[in-house]
Coordinates of C-alpha atoms in Angstrom, one line a residue:
M1458 CA 51.5 11.1 3.8
S1459 CA 50.7 14.5 4.8
I1460 CA 47.7 15.8 6.8
R1461 CA 46.2 17.5 4.0
R1462 CA 46.3 14.3 1.8
I1463 CA 44.8 12.3 4.6
V1464 CA 41.9 14.7 4.8
A1465 CA 41.5 15.0 1.2
A1466 CA 41.5 11.2 1.1
A1467 CA 38.8 10.9 3.7
R1468 CA 36.6 13.5 2.0
Q1469 CA 36.0 11.3 -1.1
P1470 CA 32.4 9.4 -1.5
I1471 CA 32.5 6.4 0.8
H1472 CA 30.0 3.6 0.3
H1473 CA 31.6 0.6 2.2
S1474 CA 31.0 0.2 5.9
S1475 CA 34.6 -0.8 6.6
V1476 CA 36.3 2.3 5.4
L1477 CA 37.2 5.4 7.5
R1478 CA 35.0 8.3 8.3
I1479 CA 36.5 11.5 9.5
S1480 CA 34.5 14.0 11.3
T1481 CA 36.9 17.2 10.7
P1482 CA 35.2 19.6 8.3
Q1483 CA 38.1 21.6 7.1
P1484 CA 42.0 20.9 6.8
P1485 CA 43.9 21.6 10.1
K1486 CA 45.8 24.5 10.7
P1487 CA 49.1 24.0 12.0
S1488 CA 48.1 24.2 15.7
S1489 CA 44.7 22.3 15.1
L1490 CA 44.1 18.8 16.3
L1491 CA 43.0 16.2 14.0
F1492 CA 40.6 13.5 15.3
I1493 CA 40.1 10.4 13.3
R1494 CA 37.4 8.0 14.5
P1495 CA 38.2 4.4 14.1
K1496 CA 35.3 2.3 12.6
S1497 CA 36.8 -1.0 11.9
S1498 CA 40.1 -3.0 11.5
T1499 CA 40.8 -1.0 8.2
S1500 CA 40.1 2.4 9.8
R1501 CA 42.4 1.3 12.8
R1502 CA 45.1 0.9 10.3
F1503 CA 44.8 4.1 8.8
H1504 CA 44.7 5.8 12.2
Q1505 CA 47.9 4.4 13.2
H1506 CA 49.6 5.4 10.1
A1507 CA 48.2 8.9 10.4
T1508 CA 49.7 9.1 13.9
R1509 CA 53.1 8.1 12.4
S1510 CA 52.8 10.4 9.5
S1511 CA 52.8 13.7 11.7
Q1512 CA 54.0 14.9 15.0
Q1513 CA 51.1 17.4 15.0
T1514 CA 48.4 14.8 14.7
V1515 CA 46.5 13.7 17.9
V1516 CA 44.0 11.0 17.8
T1517 CA 41.0 9.9 19.9
P1518 CA 42.0 7.0 22.2
E1519 CA 40.6 3.5 21.8
S1520 CA 37.1 3.3 23.2
T1521 CA 36.4 0.8 26.2
N1522 CA 34.0 -1.0 23.9
P1523 CA 34.2 -1.6 19.8
A1524 CA 31.9 0.1 17.9
L1525 CA 28.9 -1.7 16.7
S1526 CA 28.3 -2.5 13.0
F1527 CA 25.2 -1.7 11.0
P1528 CA 24.9 -4.2 8.1
C1529 CA 21.2 -3.2 8.0
L1530 CA 22.2 0.3 7.1
D1531 CA 25.3 -0.8 4.9
A1532 CA 22.7 -2.4 2.5
V1533 CA 20.6 0.6 2.1
E1534 CA 23.8 2.6 1.3
S1535 CA 25.2 -0.2 -1.2
R1536 CA 21.5 -0.2 -2.7
S1537 CA 21.6 3.4 -3.3
A1538 CA 25.0 3.3 -4.5
S1539 CA 24.2 0.5 -7.1
L1540 CA 21.0 2.3 -8.3
S1541 CA 23.0 5.2 -8.7
Q1542 CA 25.5 3.6 -10.9
S1543 CA 23.1 1.8 -12.7
R1544 CA 21.1 4.7 -13.8
R1545 CA 24.7 6.4 -14.9
S1546 CA 25.7 3.7 -17.0
L1547 CA 22.0 2.9 -18.0
S1548 CA 22.4 -0.9 -16.8
G1549 CA 21.8 -2.8 -13.7
P1550 CA 18.7 -3.2 -11.6
E1551 CA 16.0 -0.4 -12.4
P1552 CA 12.6 -0.6 -10.8
S1553 CA 10.1 -1.6 -13.6
Y1554 CA 6.9 -1.6 -11.6
T1555 CA 5.1 -4.3 -13.9
S1556 CA 3.7 -7.8 -13.5
G1557 CA 4.0 -9.3 -16.6
K1558 CA 1.7 -9.4 -19.8
H1559 CA -1.9 -8.5 -19.4
L1560 CA -4.7 -7.2 -21.3
D1561 CA -5.1 -3.4 -21.7
F1562 CA -8.2 -1.2 -21.9
R1563 CA -7.7 2.6 -22.9
S1564 CA -10.4 5.0 -22.0
R1565 CA -10.4 8.2 -24.2
E1566 CA -13.3 9.9 -22.3
P1567 CA -12.2 11.9 -19.6
L1568 CA -12.8 10.8 -15.6
L1569 CA -13.9 13.2 -13.4
L1570 CA -12.8 12.3 -9.8
D1571 CA -14.4 12.6 -6.5
W1572 CA -12.0 15.4 -5.3
G1573 CA -12.1 17.4 -8.4
G1574 CA -9.3 16.1 -10.5
I1575 CA -9.7 14.9 -13.9
L1576 CA -7.8 12.3 -15.8
P1577 CA -8.0 13.3 -19.7
D1578 CA -8.0 9.5 -20.6
F1579 CA -6.8 6.5 -18.5
N1580 CA -5.6 2.9 -19.1
I1581 CA -6.8 -0.3 -17.0
A1582 CA -4.8 -3.5 -17.1
Y1583 CA -6.9 -6.5 -16.5
E1584 CA -6.6 -10.3 -17.1
A1585 CA -9.6 -12.6 -17.4
W1586 CA -10.2 -16.3 -16.9
G1587 CA -13.2 -18.7 -17.9
T1588 CA -15.7 -17.7 -20.9
L1589 CA -18.4 -15.0 -21.2
N1590 CA -21.6 -16.5 -21.8
K1591 CA -23.9 -15.7 -24.6
D1592 CA -26.3 -13.2 -22.2
R1593 CA -23.0 -11.8 -20.7
S1594 CA -24.6 -12.6 -17.3
N1595 CA -21.7 -14.8 -15.9
A1596 CA -19.1 -12.3 -15.2
I1597 CA -17.6 -11.8 -11.8
L1598 CA -15.4 -8.6 -11.1
L1599 CA -12.7 -9.5 -8.6
H1600 CA -11.1 -6.5 -6.7
T1601 CA -7.5 -6.3 -5.6
G1602 CA -5.9 -5.4 -2.3
L1603 CA -3.4 -2.2 -2.1
S1604 CA -0.5 -3.5 -3.9
A1605 CA -2.0 -6.5 -6.2
S1606 CA -1.8 -6.5 -9.7
S1607 CA -4.3 -7.9 -12.2
H1608 CA -2.5 -11.1 -12.2
A1609 CA -4.9 -13.1 -10.0
H1610 CA -4.2 -16.3 -11.7
S1611 CA -1.7 -17.7 -14.4
T1612 CA -2.3 -17.4 -18.1
E1613 CA -0.8 -18.4 -21.3
A1614 CA 0.8 -15.1 -21.7
N1615 CA 2.0 -15.0 -17.9
P1616 CA 2.3 -18.5 -16.7
Q1617 CA 3.6 -17.3 -13.0
P1618 CA 1.3 -18.1 -10.3
G1619 CA -1.2 -15.4 -9.4
W1620 CA -2.0 -13.8 -6.1
W1621 CA -5.4 -15.9 -5.8
E1622 CA -4.1 -18.8 -7.9
K1623 CA -5.5 -21.6 -5.8
F1624 CA -9.1 -19.8 -5.8
I1625 CA -9.5 -19.7 -9.5
G1626 CA -10.1 -22.2 -11.9
S1627 CA -12.1 -25.4 -12.9
G1628 CA -14.2 -26.3 -9.8
K1629 CA -12.4 -23.6 -7.7
P1630 CA -14.4 -21.1 -5.5
L1631 CA -14.2 -18.8 -8.6
D1632 CA -15.1 -21.6 -10.8
T1633 CA -14.1 -20.8 -14.4
D1634 CA -16.4 -23.6 -15.7
K1635 CA -19.2 -21.2 -14.6
Y1636 CA -18.0 -17.7 -14.3
F1637 CA -16.0 -15.2 -16.4
V1638 CA -13.4 -13.7 -14.0
I1639 CA -12.2 -10.3 -14.4
C1640 CA -9.3 -8.7 -12.2
T1641 CA -7.9 -5.3 -12.9
N1642 CA -5.1 -3.2 -11.6
V1643 CA -6.8 -0.2 -10.1
I1644 CA -6.1 3.4 -11.4
G1645 CA -3.3 4.9 -9.0
G1646 CA -1.7 1.6 -9.3
C1647 CA 1.9 0.7 -11.5
Y1648 CA 1.1 -2.6 -13.1
G1649 CA -0.3 -1.1 -16.2
S1650 CA -3.0 1.1 -15.2
T1651 CA -2.7 5.1 -15.2
G1652 CA -1.0 6.1 -12.0
P1653 CA 1.3 8.7 -10.7
S1654 CA 4.1 6.9 -12.8
S1655 CA 2.4 7.3 -16.0
I1656 CA 2.6 10.3 -18.5
D1657 CA 0.4 12.8 -18.3
P1658 CA -0.7 13.9 -21.8
A1659 CA -0.7 17.6 -20.9
N1660 CA 3.0 17.8 -21.0
G1661 CA 4.6 14.6 -21.7
E1662 CA 5.9 14.2 -18.2
R1663 CA 5.1 11.6 -15.6
Y1664 CA 2.4 12.7 -13.3
A1665 CA 4.4 11.9 -10.3
T1666 CA 2.7 14.3 -7.1
R1667 CA 0.5 16.0 -9.9
F1668 CA -1.5 13.0 -10.0
P1669 CA -5.2 13.9 -8.4
I1670 CA -6.2 12.5 -5.2
L1671 CA -8.3 9.2 -5.7
T1672 CA -11.2 7.4 -3.9
M1673 CA -12.4 4.1 -3.8
E1674 CA -15.3 5.0 -5.9
D1675 CA -13.0 6.7 -8.4
M1676 CA -11.5 3.4 -8.9
V1677 CA -14.5 1.3 -9.3
R1678 CA -16.1 3.9 -11.9
A1679 CA -13.2 3.2 -14.0
Q1680 CA -13.3 -0.4 -13.7
F1681 CA -17.1 -0.1 -15.0
R1682 CA -15.8 1.9 -17.9
L1683 CA -14.1 -1.4 -18.8
L1684 CA -16.9 -3.5 -18.3
D1685 CA -18.9 -1.2 -20.4
S1686 CA -16.4 -2.0 -23.1
L1687 CA -16.8 -5.7 -22.7
G1688 CA -20.6 -5.5 -23.1
I1689 CA -21.1 -6.7 -19.5
D1690 CA -24.3 -4.7 -18.2
T1691 CA -24.7 -6.8 -15.2
L1692 CA -22.2 -8.6 -12.8
Y1693 CA -23.1 -12.1 -11.3
A1694 CA -20.9 -10.8 -8.6
S1695 CA -18.6 -8.2 -7.2
V1696 CA -15.8 -10.2 -5.1
G1697 CA -12.9 -8.4 -3.0
S1698 CA -10.7 -9.0 0.1
S1699 CA -9.1 -6.3 2.2
M1700 CA -9.1 -2.9 0.0
G1701 CA -10.9 -5.2 -2.4
G1702 CA -13.7 -5.9 0.0
M1703 CA -14.0 -2.0 0.3
Q1704 CA -14.5 -1.9 -3.5
S1705 CA -16.9 -4.7 -3.7
L1706 CA -19.4 -2.8 -1.5
A1707 CA -18.6 0.7 -3.1
A1708 CA -19.6 -1.0 -6.5
G1709 CA -23.0 -2.4 -5.2
V1710 CA -23.8 1.2 -3.7
L1711 CA -22.9 3.0 -6.9
F1712 CA -24.3 0.5 -9.5
P1713 CA -26.7 -1.5 -7.5
E1714 CA -28.7 -2.1 -10.7
R1715 CA -25.5 -3.7 -12.1
V1716 CA -24.2 -5.9 -9.2
R1717 CA -26.3 -9.0 -8.3
R1718 CA -24.2 -10.4 -5.5
I1719 CA -21.5 -9.1 -3.2
V1720 CA -18.7 -11.0 -1.4
S1721 CA -16.6 -8.6 1.0
I1722 CA -14.0 -10.7 2.8
S1723 CA -11.9 -8.9 5.6
G1724 CA -13.1 -5.1 4.6
C1725 CA -15.0 -2.4 6.1
A1726 CA -17.9 -0.2 5.0
R1727 CA -15.7 3.0 6.3
S1728 CA -12.0 3.4 7.6
H1729 CA -11.6 3.5 11.2
P1730 CA -8.6 5.0 13.1
Y1731 CA -6.3 2.1 13.9
S1732 CA -6.0 1.3 10.0
I1733 CA -5.8 5.0 9.0
A1734 CA -3.1 5.3 11.6
M1735 CA -0.9 2.5 10.1
R1736 CA -1.2 3.8 6.6
H1737 CA -0.2 7.3 8.0
T1738 CA 3.2 5.8 9.5
Q1739 CA 3.7 4.2 6.3
R1740 CA 3.4 7.2 4.3
Q1741 CA 5.5 9.3 6.7
V1742 CA 8.6 7.1 6.5
L1743 CA 8.5 6.8 3.0
M1744 CA 7.9 10.8 2.3
M1745 CA 10.5 11.4 5.1
D1746 CA 13.1 9.5 2.6
P1747 CA 15.3 12.2 0.9
N1748 CA 15.2 10.4 -2.1
W1749 CA 11.1 10.8 -2.2
A1750 CA 12.0 14.3 -3.6
R1751 CA 8.6 15.4 -3.4
G1752 CA 7.5 12.5 -5.6
F1753 CA 9.6 13.6 -8.5
Y1754 CA 12.3 10.9 -8.1
Y1755 CA 11.7 8.8 -11.5
D1756 CA 14.9 10.0 -13.0
G1757 CA 17.2 9.6 -9.9
I1758 CA 17.4 7.1 -6.9
P1759 CA 13.9 5.7 -5.7
P1760 CA 13.2 6.1 -2.1
H1761 CA 13.7 2.3 -1.6
G1762 CA 14.7 2.9 2.1
G1763 CA 11.3 4.4 3.0
M1764 CA 9.5 1.9 1.1
K1765 CA 11.3 -0.8 2.8
L1766 CA 10.1 0.4 6.2
A1767 CA 6.8 1.3 4.9
R1768 CA 6.5 -2.5 3.9
E1769 CA 7.6 -3.6 7.2
I1770 CA 5.0 -1.6 9.0
A1771 CA 2.6 -3.0 6.7
T1772 CA 3.6 -6.8 7.4
V1773 CA 3.1 -6.0 11.0
T1774 CA -0.5 -5.4 10.4
Y1775 CA -1.1 -8.4 7.9
R1776 CA -0.2 -11.2 10.2
S1777 CA -1.0 -12.0 13.7
G1778 CA 0.5 -12.0 17.3
P1779 CA -0.6 -15.7 17.6
E1780 CA 0.9 -17.1 14.5
W1781 CA 4.2 -15.1 14.9
E1782 CA 4.3 -16.6 18.5
Q1783 CA 4.4 -20.1 16.9
R1784 CA 6.4 -19.3 14.1
F1785 CA 9.2 -17.2 15.6
G1786 CA 8.9 -16.9 19.2
R1787 CA 11.5 -15.3 20.9
R1788 CA 14.3 -17.2 18.8
R1789 CA 17.2 -15.1 17.5
A1790 CA 18.7 -15.8 14.3
D1791 CA 21.9 -16.7 15.7
P1792 CA 22.2 -17.1 19.4
S1793 CA 25.9 -17.8 19.2
R1794 CA 26.5 -14.1 18.3
P1795 CA 26.2 -11.1 20.6
P1796 CA 22.9 -8.8 20.0
A1797 CA 22.9 -6.0 17.5
L1798 CA 20.8 -3.0 16.9
C1799 CA 20.1 -4.1 13.3
P1800 CA 17.8 -7.3 12.7
D1801 CA 18.7 -9.8 15.3
F1802 CA 15.4 -11.8 16.3
L1803 CA 13.8 -14.0 13.7
I1804 CA 10.8 -12.0 13.7
E1805 CA 13.2 -8.8 12.9
T1806 CA 14.9 -10.9 10.0
Y1807 CA 11.5 -11.9 8.8
L1808 CA 10.3 -7.9 8.4
D1809 CA 13.7 -7.0 7.0
H1810 CA 13.4 -9.5 4.3
A1811 CA 9.7 -8.4 3.7
G1812 CA 10.9 -5.1 3.3
E1813 CA 13.9 -5.8 1.3
K1814 CA 12.1 -7.9 -1.4
W1815 CA 9.4 -5.5 -2.3
C1816 CA 10.9 -2.1 -2.1
L1817 CA 11.7 -1.9 -5.6
E1818 CA 8.5 -3.9 -6.7
Y1819 CA 5.9 -1.0 -6.3
D1820 CA 5.8 2.4 -7.1
P1821 CA 6.3 4.6 -3.9
N1822 CA 3.9 7.4 -5.3
S1823 CA 1.3 4.4 -5.7
L1824 CA 1.7 3.5 -2.4
L1825 CA 0.8 7.0 -1.1
Y1826 CA -2.1 7.7 -3.4
V1827 CA -3.6 4.1 -3.1
S1828 CA -3.5 4.2 0.9
K1829 CA -5.0 7.5 1.1
A1830 CA -8.0 6.5 -1.0
M1831 CA -8.3 3.7 1.6
D1832 CA -8.2 6.1 4.4
L1833 CA -10.8 8.2 2.4
F1834 CA -13.2 5.4 2.3
D1835 CA -16.7 6.0 4.1
L1836 CA -20.0 4.5 2.8
G1837 CA -21.8 6.7 5.3
Q1838 CA -24.6 9.0 3.8
E1839 CA -23.0 12.2 5.1
H1840 CA -20.0 11.4 3.5
R1841 CA -21.7 10.5 0.3
N1842 CA -23.5 13.7 0.1
R1843 CA -20.7 16.0 0.6
I1844 CA -18.8 14.0 -2.2
N1845 CA -21.9 14.2 -4.6
K1846 CA -22.0 18.0 -3.6
V1847 CA -18.4 18.2 -4.8
R1848 CA -19.0 16.3 -7.9
Q1849 CA -21.9 18.6 -8.8
E1850 CA -19.6 21.7 -8.3
N1851 CA -17.1 20.1 -10.6
S1852 CA -19.4 18.9 -13.5
G1853 CA -19.0 22.3 -15.2
K1854 CA -15.1 21.7 -15.2
L1855 CA -15.4 18.5 -16.8
Q1856 CA -17.7 19.9 -19.4
A1857 CA -15.4 22.6 -20.2
F1858 CA -12.3 20.0 -20.6
K1859 CA -14.5 18.0 -22.8
E1860 CA -15.1 21.1 -25.1
G1861 CA -11.3 22.0 -25.2
K1862 CA -11.6 25.3 -23.1
G1863 CA -9.0 24.1 -20.8
V1864 CA -9.3 23.8 -16.9
D1865 CA -8.0 26.0 -14.2
S1866 CA -6.3 23.6 -11.9
T1867 CA -6.9 26.2 -9.1
A1868 CA -10.4 26.1 -9.2
N1869 CA -12.7 24.8 -6.8
G1870 CA -10.1 24.2 -4.3
D1871 CA -8.2 21.6 -6.1
V1872 CA -5.0 22.5 -4.9
C1873 CA -4.0 21.3 -1.7
N1874 CA -4.1 24.1 1.2
L1875 CA -3.8 22.0 4.3
T1876 CA -2.1 23.3 7.2
L1877 CA -1.2 22.0 10.4
P1878 CA -3.4 23.6 13.3
D1879 CA -2.0 26.2 15.5
Q1880 CA -2.5 24.4 18.5
P1881 CA -1.8 20.7 19.0
Y1882 CA -4.5 17.9 19.5
E1883 CA -5.1 17.5 23.3
E1884 CA -6.9 14.6 24.9
K1885 CA -10.3 15.2 26.1
E1886 CA -12.5 13.2 28.8
Q1887 CA -15.1 11.0 27.2
P1888 CA -18.4 10.9 28.2
A1889 CA -19.1 7.9 30.3
D1890 CA -21.9 6.5 28.0
V1891 CA -19.3 6.3 25.2
A1892 CA -19.8 2.8 23.8
A1893 CA -16.7 0.3 23.8
V1894 CA -15.3 -0.6 20.4
D1895 CA -14.0 -4.1 21.1
G1896 CA -16.4 -6.1 19.2
K1897 CA -17.8 -7.3 22.4
D1898 CA -20.3 -4.7 23.8
G1899 CA -19.8 -1.9 21.5
V1900 CA -19.5 -1.2 17.6
G1901 CA -20.0 -4.3 15.7
A1902 CA -21.2 -6.6 18.4
P1903 CA -23.8 -9.2 17.5
D1904 CA -26.7 -7.4 19.1
S1905 CA -25.1 -4.0 18.7
E1906 CA -27.4 -1.1 16.6
P1907 CA -25.4 -0.1 13.5
P1908 CA -25.0 3.7 13.1
P1909 CA -28.0 5.4 11.2
D1910 CA -26.0 7.2 8.9
L1911 CA -24.3 3.9 7.8
V1912 CA -27.5 2.1 7.5
A1913 CA -28.6 5.2 4.9
G1914 CA -25.5 4.9 3.1
L1915 CA -26.0 1.2 2.5
K1916 CA -29.6 1.3 1.4
P1917 CA -28.8 0.6 -2.2
L1918 CA -28.0 -2.9 -1.3
A1919 CA -31.1 -3.6 0.4
N1920 CA -31.9 -6.4 -2.0
T1921 CA -28.4 -7.5 -3.2
P1922 CA -27.5 -10.7 -1.6
A1923 CA -24.2 -10.5 0.4
L1924 CA -21.3 -12.7 1.7
V1925 CA -19.3 -10.7 4.6
L1926 CA -16.4 -12.6 5.9
G1927 CA -14.1 -11.5 9.1
V1928 CA -11.2 -13.2 10.6
A1929 CA -10.8 -13.0 14.3
S1930 CA -7.0 -12.8 14.2
D1931 CA -7.0 -9.8 12.0
I1932 CA -5.5 -6.8 13.6
L1933 CA -5.8 -4.4 10.4
F1934 CA -9.5 -4.7 9.7
P1935 CA -10.7 -6.6 12.9
A1936 CA -13.8 -9.0 13.0
W1937 CA -16.0 -6.4 14.4
Q1938 CA -15.8 -4.1 11.3
Q1939 CA -17.2 -7.3 9.2
R1940 CA -20.1 -7.7 11.9
E1941 CA -20.7 -3.9 11.6
I1942 CA -21.2 -4.6 7.6
A1943 CA -23.5 -7.6 8.2
N1944 CA -25.5 -5.7 10.7
T1945 CA -25.6 -2.5 8.7
L1946 CA -26.8 -4.6 5.5
K1947 CA -29.5 -6.6 7.6
R1948 CA -30.7 -3.1 9.1
T1949 CA -31.4 -1.9 5.6
G1950 CA -33.9 -4.6 5.4
N1951 CA -31.3 -6.9 3.3
R1952 CA -32.7 -10.7 4.2
N1953 CA -29.9 -12.6 2.3
V1954 CA -26.6 -11.6 4.4
T1955 CA -24.4 -14.3 5.1
H1956 CA -21.8 -13.4 7.8
V1957 CA -19.1 -15.9 8.5
E1958 CA -16.2 -15.2 11.2
L1959 CA -13.4 -17.4 11.5
G1960 CA -12.2 -17.7 15.1
E1961 CA -8.3 -18.1 16.0
E1962 CA -9.0 -22.0 16.1
M1963 CA -9.7 -21.7 12.5
S1964 CA -7.0 -19.4 11.4
L1965 CA -4.1 -17.8 13.0
F1966 CA -3.0 -15.7 9.7
G1967 CA -4.6 -12.6 10.4
H1968 CA -5.4 -10.1 7.8
D1969 CA -3.6 -12.6 5.1
T1970 CA -6.0 -15.3 5.7
F1971 CA -7.7 -14.2 2.4
L1972 CA -4.8 -15.1 0.6
L1973 CA -4.0 -18.4 2.5
D1974 CA -7.1 -20.3 3.5
L1975 CA -8.7 -21.9 0.7
E1976 CA -10.7 -24.2 2.6
N1977 CA -12.4 -21.9 4.9
V1978 CA -12.5 -18.5 2.9
G1979 CA -12.4 -20.4 -0.7
G1980 CA -15.3 -22.8 0.8
A1981 CA -17.4 -20.1 2.0
V1982 CA -17.1 -18.1 -1.4
K1983 CA -17.9 -21.3 -3.3
R1984 CA -21.1 -21.9 -1.4
F1985 CA -22.3 -18.6 -1.5
L1986 CA -21.9 -18.0 -5.5
G1987 CA -23.5 -21.4 -5.8

């Protein structure tokens, strides 16, 4: 075989990890040297053949040590190849971003969002369990976490177990003999509700990153449009965990006259730096995936590599160190084999599996928008005043839209014009009297004074009975953040605040405790609801 044929063959697209890769960018001239890098037994045989085929070929000598293999990267390349082929052949595994059959509510009225965006109309996917009583006073609105669908419990239409299957049903914490339980997929999501993957009625194309920035309050307002359509004026309770715990508080602040009780589990009254930082890193690894394509990937290969890494980062925050010590320790998947740079320890293989399983189940753009809404969450009065001012300034835009006059999308600063600062952030010495925030002698401590701004912001909840539950092993929403909620509610004058904190002796499951602990979490909810 000639040198040119060798080079031409090596330039063909290759996806299999064991096939030769050649680093020479152009065909060699008569006096040039061709370097061929062996990568496996297959490539070494090719390398030897190339040496025999020409007197002018010079090869690199065998390395002192063999090259490592990277099955984790091979898996990513293989998935990209299969997705690319499936799109060409219109068959094979395609991301569906669905959760099964559900009910749908369509709002034909436009929705003005907090930061100035407008949804001309929107869809809410929801499911319900139990029976609504005659005076429609027994409804419980169940709010979801970041990536959950409306499928909290099995239904006739979708018999698959839901994400809170053991908590909903006859005699369960959300007792369907007493209550009519409603769960929605939030707007911005991808399980039936309007989100970035939905069609923009203005141009018939997917919104992608033309979708407007969202807030928790936007999601709640959309949910209350659904309640209006069902004729439900007042909720028996607003219940939620994690991001749902944020929404349950927001529902009470926005509609205090329509919410009779609040349950907030492993949530917060405002997002704090650690959780913001973790969600930031997830968004960054996703957006750095070349397949993300600034959000316009729907006709191509989805950014599954970035999604996998984002999920692995998230999983680190969902579970606890103590649990992982017991579950994995320092054990390796196969101690008889030499160490590898790909997943090797049991904890690494667990994270790898979690990311691999999820990377095509959820729309990447939904992850970006919904997680950003979590970052923006702040029920403090100063923030509420600022948002209310923005909404007031944009009220004319909504009216113009209703009148069919069209909307200038660049008006009122809607277009993102964020720029990075000229000077990077520099650490500054903190005053000696700055309180610690470890939950013992600082923010969230049992005897700490809550911030006046937050007390003012939660004032609408002064007369609303509330259950606030936290978990000591939670590192994403630490228990001091639930203490902050409880203390702030009490400071508003609320005399009906039940605060429960599960110590590590009761739960080692970290943030995911709300999904797993039927006895302690479910028991507290059942007692509170009555």
